[in-house]
Amino acid sequence: MIKGGWVREKLLGQKSNDVDVEVLGESVERVEERLASTFGGNVFRRGQRVPILAVHNFGGPELQVVVRREGDDLLHANYTCNALRYKLRVVKILSAT
């Protein structure tokens, strides 16, 4: 799922410079492999408690991927547009409220 600022900017009709993605039900290693083979560029691991993978590919937006259980991040999000998620296959905007 795409989450955070990209969803807000899509709703406002604006362009985003980065994309934050939440991946559910996969290992960090598997997601890392898929990112490298799909996007190329460089994949970096960030974060201590929550695995975050960052993809830097020159000429495109920065992609940050968080691997965790669904909804964990929404418990800590403020209740603004940052708590929205965009489900890619369903094309539906979800809110924690």
Coordinates of C-alpha atoms in Angstrom, one line a residue:
M1 CA 0.0 0.0 0.0
I2 CA 1.1 3.5 -0.7
K3 CA 0.8 5.7 2.4
G4 CA 1.4 9.2 3.8
G5 CA 2.3 12.3 1.7
W6 CA 1.9 10.7 -1.7
V7 CA -1.8 9.9 -0.9
R8 CA -2.3 13.5 0.3
E9 CA -0.7 15.0 -2.8
K10 CA -2.7 12.7 -5.1
L11 CA -5.9 13.9 -3.4
L12 CA -4.8 17.5 -3.9
G13 CA -3.8 16.9 -7.5
Q14 CA -0.1 17.6 -6.8
K15 CA 3.1 15.8 -7.9
S16 CA 5.1 14.0 -5.2
N17 CA 8.9 13.6 -5.0
D18 CA 8.8 10.5 -2.9
V19 CA 6.7 7.4 -2.4
D20 CA 6.2 5.6 0.9
V21 CA 5.1 2.0 0.6
E22 CA 4.0 -0.6 3.2
V23 CA 4.5 -4.2 2.3
L24 CA 2.6 -6.9 4.3
G25 CA 3.3 -10.6 4.7
E26 CA 6.8 -10.8 3.1
S27 CA 10.2 -11.1 4.5
V28 CA 12.6 -8.1 4.3
E29 CA 15.0 -10.1 2.3
R30 CA 12.4 -11.1 -0.3
V31 CA 11.2 -7.5 -0.6
E32 CA 14.8 -6.3 -1.0
E33 CA 15.4 -8.8 -3.8
R34 CA 12.2 -7.8 -5.6
L35 CA 13.0 -4.0 -5.3
A36 CA 16.5 -4.5 -6.7
S37 CA 15.3 -6.6 -9.7
T38 CA 12.3 -4.4 -10.5
F39 CA 13.7 -0.9 -10.0
G40 CA 17.4 -1.3 -10.3
G41 CA 19.2 1.6 -8.6
N42 CA 20.5 1.1 -5.1
V43 CA 18.6 -0.5 -2.2
F44 CA 19.6 0.5 1.3
R45 CA 18.4 -0.7 4.7
R46 CA 17.3 1.9 7.2
G47 CA 15.6 1.7 10.6
Q48 CA 16.3 -0.3 13.7
R49 CA 13.0 -1.5 15.1
V50 CA 11.0 -1.4 11.8
P51 CA 12.7 -2.6 8.6
I52 CA 12.8 0.2 6.0
L53 CA 14.2 -0.2 2.5
A54 CA 15.1 2.9 0.5
V55 CA 15.5 2.7 -3.3
H56 CA 17.5 5.5 -4.9
N57 CA 17.2 5.5 -8.7
F58 CA 18.4 8.6 -10.5
G59 CA 15.8 10.3 -12.5
G60 CA 12.8 8.9 -10.5
P61 CA 11.2 9.6 -7.1
E62 CA 12.8 8.1 -4.0
L63 CA 10.9 5.0 -2.8
Q64 CA 10.8 4.0 0.8
V65 CA 9.4 0.6 1.7
V66 CA 8.4 -0.4 5.2
V67 CA 7.9 -4.2 5.9
R68 CA 5.5 -4.9 8.8
R69 CA 2.1 -6.0 9.9
E70 CA -0.9 -4.2 8.4
G71 CA -2.0 -1.2 10.4
D72 CA 1.0 -1.0 12.8
D73 CA 2.0 2.4 11.5
L74 CA -1.5 3.8 11.6
L75 CA -1.5 3.4 15.4
H76 CA 1.3 5.9 15.6
A77 CA 0.2 8.3 12.8
N78 CA -1.3 11.6 13.5
Y79 CA -4.9 11.8 12.3
T80 CA -4.3 14.0 9.3
C81 CA -3.7 12.9 5.7
N82 CA -0.6 11.1 6.9
A83 CA -2.9 8.4 8.3
L84 CA -4.3 7.6 4.8
R85 CA -3.3 4.6 2.7
Y86 CA -3.9 3.9 -0.9
K87 CA -4.4 0.2 -1.7
L88 CA -2.8 -0.4 -5.1
R89 CA -4.8 -3.3 -6.4
V90 CA -8.2 -2.0 -5.1
V91 CA -7.5 1.7 -5.8
K92 CA -9.3 2.6 -2.6
I93 CA -8.2 5.2 0.0
L94 CA -8.3 3.9 3.6
S95 CA -8.4 5.9 6.8
A96 CA -7.7 4.9 10.4
T97 CA -10.6 7.0 11.6

